[in-house]
Short mmCIF file of C-alpha atoms in Angstrom, two decimals:
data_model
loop_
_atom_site.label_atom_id
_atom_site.label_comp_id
_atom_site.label_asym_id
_atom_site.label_seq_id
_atom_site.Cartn_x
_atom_site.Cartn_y
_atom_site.Cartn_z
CA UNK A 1 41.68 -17.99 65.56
CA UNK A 2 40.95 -20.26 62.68
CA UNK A 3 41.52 -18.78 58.90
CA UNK A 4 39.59 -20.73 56.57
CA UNK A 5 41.05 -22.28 53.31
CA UNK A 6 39.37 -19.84 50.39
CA UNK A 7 42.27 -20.00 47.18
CA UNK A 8 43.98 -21.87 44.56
CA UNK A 9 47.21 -22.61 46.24
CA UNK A 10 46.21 -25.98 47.51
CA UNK A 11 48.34 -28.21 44.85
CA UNK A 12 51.75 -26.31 45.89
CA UNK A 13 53.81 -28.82 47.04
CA UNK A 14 56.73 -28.00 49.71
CA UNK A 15 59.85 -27.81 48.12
CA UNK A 16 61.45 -31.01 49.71
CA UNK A 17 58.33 -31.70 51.42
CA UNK A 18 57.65 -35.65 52.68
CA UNK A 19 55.35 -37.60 50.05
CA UNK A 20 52.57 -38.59 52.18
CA UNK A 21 50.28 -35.94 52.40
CA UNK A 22 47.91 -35.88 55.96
CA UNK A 23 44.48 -35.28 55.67
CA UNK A 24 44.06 -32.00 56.23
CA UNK A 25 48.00 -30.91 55.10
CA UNK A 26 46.59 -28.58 52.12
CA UNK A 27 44.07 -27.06 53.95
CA UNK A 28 46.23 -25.83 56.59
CA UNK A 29 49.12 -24.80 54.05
CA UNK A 30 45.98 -22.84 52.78
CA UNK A 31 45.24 -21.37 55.85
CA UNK A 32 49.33 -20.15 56.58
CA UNK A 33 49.49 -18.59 52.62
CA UNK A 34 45.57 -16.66 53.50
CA UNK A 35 47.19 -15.53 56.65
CA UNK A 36 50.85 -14.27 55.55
CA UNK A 37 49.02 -12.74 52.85
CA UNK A 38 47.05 -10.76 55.20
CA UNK A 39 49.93 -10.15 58.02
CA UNK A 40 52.13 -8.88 54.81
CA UNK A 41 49.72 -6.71 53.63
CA UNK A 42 48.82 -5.40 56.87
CA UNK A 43 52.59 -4.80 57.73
CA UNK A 44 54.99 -5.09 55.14
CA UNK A 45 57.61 -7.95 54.89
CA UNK A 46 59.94 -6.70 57.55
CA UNK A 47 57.57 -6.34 60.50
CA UNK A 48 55.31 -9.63 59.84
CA UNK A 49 56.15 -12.07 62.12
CA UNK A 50 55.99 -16.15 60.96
CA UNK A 51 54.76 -16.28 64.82
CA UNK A 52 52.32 -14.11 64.17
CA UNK A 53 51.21 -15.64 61.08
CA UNK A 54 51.12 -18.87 62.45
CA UNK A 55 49.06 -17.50 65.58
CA UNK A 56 46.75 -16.06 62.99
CA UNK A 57 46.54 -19.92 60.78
CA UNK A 58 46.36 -21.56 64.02
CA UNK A 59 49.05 -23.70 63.77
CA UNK A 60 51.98 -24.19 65.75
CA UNK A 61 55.40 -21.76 63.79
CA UNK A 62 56.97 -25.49 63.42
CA UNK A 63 54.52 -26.53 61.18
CA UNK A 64 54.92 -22.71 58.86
CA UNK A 65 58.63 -23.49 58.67
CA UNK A 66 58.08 -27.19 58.11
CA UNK A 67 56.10 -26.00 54.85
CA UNK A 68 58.07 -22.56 54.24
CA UNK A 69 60.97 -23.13 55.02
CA UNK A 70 61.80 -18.98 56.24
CA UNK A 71 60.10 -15.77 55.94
CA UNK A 72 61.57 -15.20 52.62
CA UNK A 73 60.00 -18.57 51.10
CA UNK A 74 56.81 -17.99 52.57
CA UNK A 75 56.29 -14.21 50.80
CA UNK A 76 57.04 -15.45 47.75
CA UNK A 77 54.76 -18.48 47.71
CA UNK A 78 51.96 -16.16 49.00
CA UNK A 79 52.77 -13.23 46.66
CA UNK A 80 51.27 -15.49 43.97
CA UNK A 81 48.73 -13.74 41.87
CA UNK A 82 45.64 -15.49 40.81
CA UNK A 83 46.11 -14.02 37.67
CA UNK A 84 46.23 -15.20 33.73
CA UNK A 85 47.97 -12.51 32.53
CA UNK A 86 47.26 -13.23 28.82
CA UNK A 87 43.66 -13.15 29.51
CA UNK A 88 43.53 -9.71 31.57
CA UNK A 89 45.98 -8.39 28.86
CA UNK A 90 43.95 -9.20 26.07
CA UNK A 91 40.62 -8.19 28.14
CA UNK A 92 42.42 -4.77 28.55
CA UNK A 93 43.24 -4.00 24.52
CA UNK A 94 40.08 -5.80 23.28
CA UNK A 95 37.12 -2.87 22.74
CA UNK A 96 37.06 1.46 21.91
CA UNK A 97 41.39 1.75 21.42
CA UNK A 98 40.65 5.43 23.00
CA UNK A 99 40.00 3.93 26.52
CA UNK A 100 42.55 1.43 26.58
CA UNK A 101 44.27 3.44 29.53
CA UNK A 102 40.46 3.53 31.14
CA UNK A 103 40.42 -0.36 31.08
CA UNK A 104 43.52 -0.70 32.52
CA UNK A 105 43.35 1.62 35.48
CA UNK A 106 40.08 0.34 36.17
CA UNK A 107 41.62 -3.26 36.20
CA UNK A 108 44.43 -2.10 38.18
CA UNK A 109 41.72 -0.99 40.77
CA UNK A 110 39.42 -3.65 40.85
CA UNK A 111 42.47 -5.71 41.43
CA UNK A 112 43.38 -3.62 44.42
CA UNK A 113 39.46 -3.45 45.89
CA UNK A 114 38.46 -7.42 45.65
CA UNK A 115 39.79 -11.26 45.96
CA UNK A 116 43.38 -12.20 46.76
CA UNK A 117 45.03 -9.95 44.31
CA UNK A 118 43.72 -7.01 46.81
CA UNK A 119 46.01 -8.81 49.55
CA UNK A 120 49.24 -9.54 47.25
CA UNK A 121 49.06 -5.85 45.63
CA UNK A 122 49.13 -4.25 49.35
CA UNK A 123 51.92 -6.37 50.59
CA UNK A 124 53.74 -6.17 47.21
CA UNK A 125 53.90 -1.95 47.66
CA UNK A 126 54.42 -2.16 51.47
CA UNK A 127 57.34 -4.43 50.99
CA UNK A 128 58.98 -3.02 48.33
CA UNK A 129 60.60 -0.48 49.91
CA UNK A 130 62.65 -2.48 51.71
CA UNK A 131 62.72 -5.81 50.23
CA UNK A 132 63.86 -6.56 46.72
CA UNK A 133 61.99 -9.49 46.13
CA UNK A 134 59.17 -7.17 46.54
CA UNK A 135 60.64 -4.44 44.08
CA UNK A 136 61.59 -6.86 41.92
CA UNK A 137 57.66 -8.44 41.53
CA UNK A 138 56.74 -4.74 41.09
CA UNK A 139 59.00 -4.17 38.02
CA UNK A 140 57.86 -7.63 36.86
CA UNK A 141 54.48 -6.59 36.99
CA UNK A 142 55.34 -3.41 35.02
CA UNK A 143 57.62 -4.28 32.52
CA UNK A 144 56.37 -8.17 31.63
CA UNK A 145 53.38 -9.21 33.33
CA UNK A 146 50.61 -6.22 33.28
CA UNK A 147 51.60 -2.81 31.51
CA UNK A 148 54.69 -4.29 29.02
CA UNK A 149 52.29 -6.64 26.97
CA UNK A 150 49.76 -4.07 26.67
CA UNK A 151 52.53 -1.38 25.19
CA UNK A 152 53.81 -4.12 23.09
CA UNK A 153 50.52 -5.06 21.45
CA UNK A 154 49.32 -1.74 20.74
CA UNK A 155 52.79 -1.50 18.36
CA UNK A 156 53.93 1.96 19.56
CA UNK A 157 57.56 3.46 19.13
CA UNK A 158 59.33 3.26 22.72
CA UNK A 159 56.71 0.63 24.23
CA UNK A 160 59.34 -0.10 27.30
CA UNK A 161 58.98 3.64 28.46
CA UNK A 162 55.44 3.57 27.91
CA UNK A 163 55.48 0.62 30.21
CA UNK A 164 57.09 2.13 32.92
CA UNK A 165 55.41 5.99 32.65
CA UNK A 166 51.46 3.83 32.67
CA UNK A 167 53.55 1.82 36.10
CA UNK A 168 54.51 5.38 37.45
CA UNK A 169 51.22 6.38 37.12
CA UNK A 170 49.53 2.90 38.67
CA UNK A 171 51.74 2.64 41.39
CA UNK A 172 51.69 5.60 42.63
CA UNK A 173 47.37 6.09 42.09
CA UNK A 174 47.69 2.90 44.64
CA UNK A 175 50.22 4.71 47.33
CA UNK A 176 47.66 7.86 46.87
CA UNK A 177 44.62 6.74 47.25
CA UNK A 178 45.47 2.90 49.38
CA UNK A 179 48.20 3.49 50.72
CA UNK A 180 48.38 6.88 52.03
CA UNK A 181 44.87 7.44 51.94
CA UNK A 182 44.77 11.29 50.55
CA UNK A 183 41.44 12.91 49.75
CA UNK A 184 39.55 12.98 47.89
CA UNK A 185 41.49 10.27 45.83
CA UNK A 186 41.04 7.82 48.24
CA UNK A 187 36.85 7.76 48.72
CA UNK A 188 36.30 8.36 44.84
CA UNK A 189 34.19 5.96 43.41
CA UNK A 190 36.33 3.52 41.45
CA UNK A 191 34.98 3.97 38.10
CA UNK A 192 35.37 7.82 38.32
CA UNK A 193 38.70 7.47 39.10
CA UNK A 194 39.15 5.10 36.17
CA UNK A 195 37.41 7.99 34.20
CA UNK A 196 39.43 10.64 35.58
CA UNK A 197 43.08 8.88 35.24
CA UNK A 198 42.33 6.97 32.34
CA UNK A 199 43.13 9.44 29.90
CA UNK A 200 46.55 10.44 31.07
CA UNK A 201 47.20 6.24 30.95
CA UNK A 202 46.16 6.66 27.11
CA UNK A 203 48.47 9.57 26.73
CA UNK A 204 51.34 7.33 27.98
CA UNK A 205 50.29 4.54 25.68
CA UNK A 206 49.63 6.33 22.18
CA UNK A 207 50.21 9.80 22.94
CA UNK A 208 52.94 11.91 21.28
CA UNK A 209 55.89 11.64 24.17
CA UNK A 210 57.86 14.03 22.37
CA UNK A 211 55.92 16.91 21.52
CA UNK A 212 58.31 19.37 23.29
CA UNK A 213 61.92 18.09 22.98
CA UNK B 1 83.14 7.55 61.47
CA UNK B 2 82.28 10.73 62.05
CA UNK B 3 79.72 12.62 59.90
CA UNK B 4 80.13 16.24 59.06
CA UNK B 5 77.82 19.08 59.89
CA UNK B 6 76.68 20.01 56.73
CA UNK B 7 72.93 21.58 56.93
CA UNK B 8 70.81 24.16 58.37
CA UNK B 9 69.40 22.29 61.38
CA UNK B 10 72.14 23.66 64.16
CA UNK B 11 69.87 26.18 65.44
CA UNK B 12 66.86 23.75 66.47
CA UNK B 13 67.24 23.29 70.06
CA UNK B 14 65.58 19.79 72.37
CA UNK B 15 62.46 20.03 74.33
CA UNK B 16 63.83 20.67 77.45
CA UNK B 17 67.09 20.59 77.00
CA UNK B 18 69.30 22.10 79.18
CA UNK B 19 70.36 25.69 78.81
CA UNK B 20 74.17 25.47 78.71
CA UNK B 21 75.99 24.78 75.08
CA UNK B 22 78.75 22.81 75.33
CA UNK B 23 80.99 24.02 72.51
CA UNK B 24 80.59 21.46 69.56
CA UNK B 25 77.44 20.75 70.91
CA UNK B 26 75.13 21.83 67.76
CA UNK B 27 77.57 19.94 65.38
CA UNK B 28 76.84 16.99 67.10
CA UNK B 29 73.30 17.58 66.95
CA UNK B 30 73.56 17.82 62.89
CA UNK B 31 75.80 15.11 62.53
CA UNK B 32 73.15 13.20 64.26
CA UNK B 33 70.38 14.25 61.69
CA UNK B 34 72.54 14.06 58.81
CA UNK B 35 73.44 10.27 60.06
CA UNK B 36 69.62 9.59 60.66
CA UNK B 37 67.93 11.19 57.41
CA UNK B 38 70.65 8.90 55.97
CA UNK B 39 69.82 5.44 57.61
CA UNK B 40 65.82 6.28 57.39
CA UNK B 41 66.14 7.46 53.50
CA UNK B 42 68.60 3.70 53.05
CA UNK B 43 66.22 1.58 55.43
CA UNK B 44 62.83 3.23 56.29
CA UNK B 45 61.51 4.04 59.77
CA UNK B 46 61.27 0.23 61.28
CA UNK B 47 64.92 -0.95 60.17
CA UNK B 48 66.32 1.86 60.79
CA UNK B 49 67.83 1.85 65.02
CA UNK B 50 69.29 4.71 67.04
CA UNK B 51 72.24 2.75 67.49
CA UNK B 52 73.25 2.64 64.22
CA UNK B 53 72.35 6.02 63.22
CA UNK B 54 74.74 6.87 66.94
CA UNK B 55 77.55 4.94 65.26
CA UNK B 56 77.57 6.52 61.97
CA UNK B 57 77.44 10.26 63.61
CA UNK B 58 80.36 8.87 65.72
CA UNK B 59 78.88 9.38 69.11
CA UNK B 60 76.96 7.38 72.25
CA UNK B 61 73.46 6.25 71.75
CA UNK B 62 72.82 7.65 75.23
CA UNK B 63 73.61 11.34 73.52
CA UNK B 64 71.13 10.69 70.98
CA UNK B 65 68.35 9.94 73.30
CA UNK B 66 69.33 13.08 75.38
CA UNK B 67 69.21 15.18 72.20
CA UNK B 68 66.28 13.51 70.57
CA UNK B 69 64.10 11.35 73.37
CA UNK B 70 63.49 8.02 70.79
CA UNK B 71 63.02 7.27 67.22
CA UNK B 72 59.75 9.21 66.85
CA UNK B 73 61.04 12.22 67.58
CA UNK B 74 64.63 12.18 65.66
CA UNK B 75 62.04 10.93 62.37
CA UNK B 76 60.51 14.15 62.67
CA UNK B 77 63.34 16.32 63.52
CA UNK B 78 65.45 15.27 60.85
CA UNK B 79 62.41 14.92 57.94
CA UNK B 80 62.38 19.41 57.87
CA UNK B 81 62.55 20.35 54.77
CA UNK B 82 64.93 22.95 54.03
CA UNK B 83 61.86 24.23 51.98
CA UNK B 84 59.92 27.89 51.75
CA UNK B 85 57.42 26.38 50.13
CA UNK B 86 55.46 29.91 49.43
CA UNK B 87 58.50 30.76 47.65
CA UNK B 88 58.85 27.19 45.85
CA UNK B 89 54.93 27.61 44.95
CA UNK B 90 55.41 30.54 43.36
CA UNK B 91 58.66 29.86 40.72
CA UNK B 92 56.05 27.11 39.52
CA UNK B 93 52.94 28.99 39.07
CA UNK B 94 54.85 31.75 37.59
CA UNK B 95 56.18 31.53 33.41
CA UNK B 96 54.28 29.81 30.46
CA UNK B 97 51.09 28.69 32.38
CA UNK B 98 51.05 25.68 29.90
CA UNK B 99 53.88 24.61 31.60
CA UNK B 100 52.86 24.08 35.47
CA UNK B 101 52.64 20.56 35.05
CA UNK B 102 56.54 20.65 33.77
CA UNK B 103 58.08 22.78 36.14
CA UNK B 104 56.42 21.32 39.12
CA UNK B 105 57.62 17.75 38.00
CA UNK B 106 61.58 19.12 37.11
CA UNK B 107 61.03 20.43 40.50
CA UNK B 108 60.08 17.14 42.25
CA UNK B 109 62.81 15.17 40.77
CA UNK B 110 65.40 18.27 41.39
CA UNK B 111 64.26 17.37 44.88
CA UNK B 112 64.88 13.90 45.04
CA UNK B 113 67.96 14.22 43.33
CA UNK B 114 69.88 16.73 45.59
CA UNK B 115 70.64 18.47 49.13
CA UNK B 116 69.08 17.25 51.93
CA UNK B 117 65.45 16.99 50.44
CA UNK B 118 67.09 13.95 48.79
CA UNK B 119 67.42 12.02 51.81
CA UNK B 120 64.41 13.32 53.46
CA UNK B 121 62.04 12.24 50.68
CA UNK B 122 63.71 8.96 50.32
CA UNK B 123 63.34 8.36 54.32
CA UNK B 124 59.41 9.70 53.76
CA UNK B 125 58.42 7.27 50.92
CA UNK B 126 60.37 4.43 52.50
CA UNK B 127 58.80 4.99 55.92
CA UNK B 128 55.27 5.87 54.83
CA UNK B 129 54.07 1.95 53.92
CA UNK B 130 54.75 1.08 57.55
CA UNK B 131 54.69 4.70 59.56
CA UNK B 132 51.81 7.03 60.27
CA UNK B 133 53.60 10.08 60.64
CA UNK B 134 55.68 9.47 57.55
CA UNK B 135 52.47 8.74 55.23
CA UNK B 136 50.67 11.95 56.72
CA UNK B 137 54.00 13.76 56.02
CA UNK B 138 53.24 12.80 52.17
CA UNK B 139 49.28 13.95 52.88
CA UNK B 140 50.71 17.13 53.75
CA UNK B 141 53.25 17.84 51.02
CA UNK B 142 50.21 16.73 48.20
CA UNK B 143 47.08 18.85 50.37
CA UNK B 144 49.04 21.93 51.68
CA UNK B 145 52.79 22.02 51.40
CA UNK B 146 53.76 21.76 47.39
CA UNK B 147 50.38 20.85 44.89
CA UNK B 148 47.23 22.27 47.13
CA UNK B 149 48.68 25.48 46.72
CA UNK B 150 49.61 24.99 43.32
CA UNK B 151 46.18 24.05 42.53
CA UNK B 152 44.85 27.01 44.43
CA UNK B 153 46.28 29.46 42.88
CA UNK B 154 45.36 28.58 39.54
CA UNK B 155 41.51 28.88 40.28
CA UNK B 156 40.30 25.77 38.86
CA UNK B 157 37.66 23.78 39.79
CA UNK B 158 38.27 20.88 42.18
CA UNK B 159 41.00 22.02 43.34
CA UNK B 160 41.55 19.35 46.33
CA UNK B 161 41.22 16.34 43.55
CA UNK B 162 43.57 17.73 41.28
CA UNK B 163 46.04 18.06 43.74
CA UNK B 164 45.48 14.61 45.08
CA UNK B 165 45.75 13.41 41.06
CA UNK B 166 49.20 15.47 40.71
CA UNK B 167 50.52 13.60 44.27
CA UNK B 168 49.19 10.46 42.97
CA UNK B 169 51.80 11.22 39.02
CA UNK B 170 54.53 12.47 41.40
CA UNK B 171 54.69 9.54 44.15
CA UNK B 172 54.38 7.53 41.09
CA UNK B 173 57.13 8.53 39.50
CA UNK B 174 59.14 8.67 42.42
CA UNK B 175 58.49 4.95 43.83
CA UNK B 176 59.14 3.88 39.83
CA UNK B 177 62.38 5.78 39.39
CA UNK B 178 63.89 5.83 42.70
CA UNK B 179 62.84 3.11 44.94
CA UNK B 180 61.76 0.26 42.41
CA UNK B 181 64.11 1.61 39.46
CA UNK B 182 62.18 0.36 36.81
CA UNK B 183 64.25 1.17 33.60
CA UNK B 184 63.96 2.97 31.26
CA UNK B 185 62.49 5.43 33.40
CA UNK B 186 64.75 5.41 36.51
CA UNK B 187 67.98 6.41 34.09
CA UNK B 188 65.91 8.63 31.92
CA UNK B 189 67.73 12.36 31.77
CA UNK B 190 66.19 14.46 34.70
CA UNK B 191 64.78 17.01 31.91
CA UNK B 192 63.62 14.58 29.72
CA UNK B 193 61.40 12.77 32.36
CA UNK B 194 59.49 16.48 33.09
CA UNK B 195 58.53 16.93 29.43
CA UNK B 196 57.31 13.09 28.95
CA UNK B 197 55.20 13.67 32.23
CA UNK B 198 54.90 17.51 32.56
CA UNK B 199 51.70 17.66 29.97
CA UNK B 200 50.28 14.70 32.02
CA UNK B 201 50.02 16.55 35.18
CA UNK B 202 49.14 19.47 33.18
CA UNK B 203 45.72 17.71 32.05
CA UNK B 204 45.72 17.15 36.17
CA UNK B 205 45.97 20.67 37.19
CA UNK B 206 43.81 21.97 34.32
CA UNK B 207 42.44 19.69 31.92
CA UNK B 208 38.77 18.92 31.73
CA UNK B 209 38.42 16.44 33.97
CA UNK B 210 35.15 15.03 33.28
CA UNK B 211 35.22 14.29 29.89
CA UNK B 212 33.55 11.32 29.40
CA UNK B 213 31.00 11.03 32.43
#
């Protein structure tokens, strides 16, 4: 089985890689990243296999660890988000302040339901349990890269607790309703549950955190 | 090493197992749980093996397949809860009823924190990315174990998505504070993490939950 080239990771070059590049050579590194992507998000770092992978690229597992180097390598180079994070930040705050949590957990869900980012945010959460890397990339996401720059824009007291309570709340919407599949969670449409959990994300971003201490 | 018997599993006895106790027999059969709660809660279902768990509890992997068949089984044996959940159900519903969301989150983390439910939902949430049974484990403590009968009992409407939304804020919190340990949150005071996410899951259980539709 063939797994055609669809992303933007063709200009990654191997680390240490040989300088004359075969016809053909990006398109098949292509082809390994679309297919640990899927194996990882299918089965979490520990149980995907670079045989499997390369079984599912249809290439020979020489040719993954000619490019990858090692499992390890080869997670990280396909964990890569197609994201610009200052865009999708600034997308998020732009428009009503009051729904600020709505556009975010309906961000965080279209990111989970469509394109590459669906296969990275799967593998991310299935890995993470048992592989740092994978933890780490979460807290990265969290603290710098997705809910951190939203907390810091809005110029609340205690933005890095805000960060993490609007990641509790993400993370563990995507183990509910992805992950785990409970119902009915899991078959709402996605802009009702935007609706629905949006306004406990605004709570964490401008709501009074301290109204009982 | 040996591993002390510690927990309220002794009297459980194996699918047909034979009908003479050798003395010492049923601490043997808790060391073994204690041992494999332990390794599943540090590793998950897939790393986790039966020989390790047999070498921590001190004995022959050949007496942990005669007490507990293979790895499927021993999972479920040693994920009980030491848990009357009608009992548990009620100390939350019961007291300020502006404060359900509170006391069932200071519960949560009181259970992650302590006793044996520590290491059982550690070995749940680390298991359930990769393991059916673990993932319906967590279905069954958010639908009919700890928040569908929380939400129940307080005769709201949509009861079945609010308890889904509540799992969703407590899985959440867990995978941010315990398995991730996104900071500030994962060294936040125990107390002080219920009252910065109590009146969230309060808005869960019964806020209006279709405010803007």
């Amino acid at each position: 089985m063939t797994t055609r080239c669809t992303d933007e990771h063709g200009s990654n070059r191997p680390a240490g890689g040989h300088s004359g590049r075969r016809p053909g050579e990006s398109g098949t590194r292509d082809a390994i990243l679309v297919a640990a992507r899927e194996a990882f998000a299918a089965d979490g770092f520990d149980k995907a296999t670079l045989r499997a992978i390369a079984a599912s690229a249809g290439v020979d597992p020489a040719l993954v660890r000619h490019f990858y180097t090692d499992k390890e390598t080869l997670f990280d180079r396909a964990m890569t988000l197609p994201w610009d994070s200052d865009e999708i930040v600034s997308a998020i705050i732009e428009g009503d302040p009051e729904r600020v949590g709505e556009r975010i957990v309906l961000r965080f869900l279209l990111s989970w339901e469509t394109g590459t980012s669906r296969d990275v945010f799967r593998a991310m959460i299935r890995s993470a349990v048992t592989h740092d890397r994978a933890a780490e990339m979460i807290r990265d996401l969290i603290t710098r890269r997705l809910v951190g720059p939203v907390t810091r824009a809005l110029r609340v007291p205690y933005p890095d607790l805000r960060a993490t309570l609007v990641g509790s709340q993400l993370v563990g919407l995507a183990m509910v309703r992805y992950v785990t599949r409970v119902e009915p969670l899991a078959s709402l449409d996605r802009e009702a549950a935007a609706r629905v959990v949006g306004p406990n994300v605004q709570r964490y971003l401008t709501g009074d955190l301290e109204t009982r201490t």
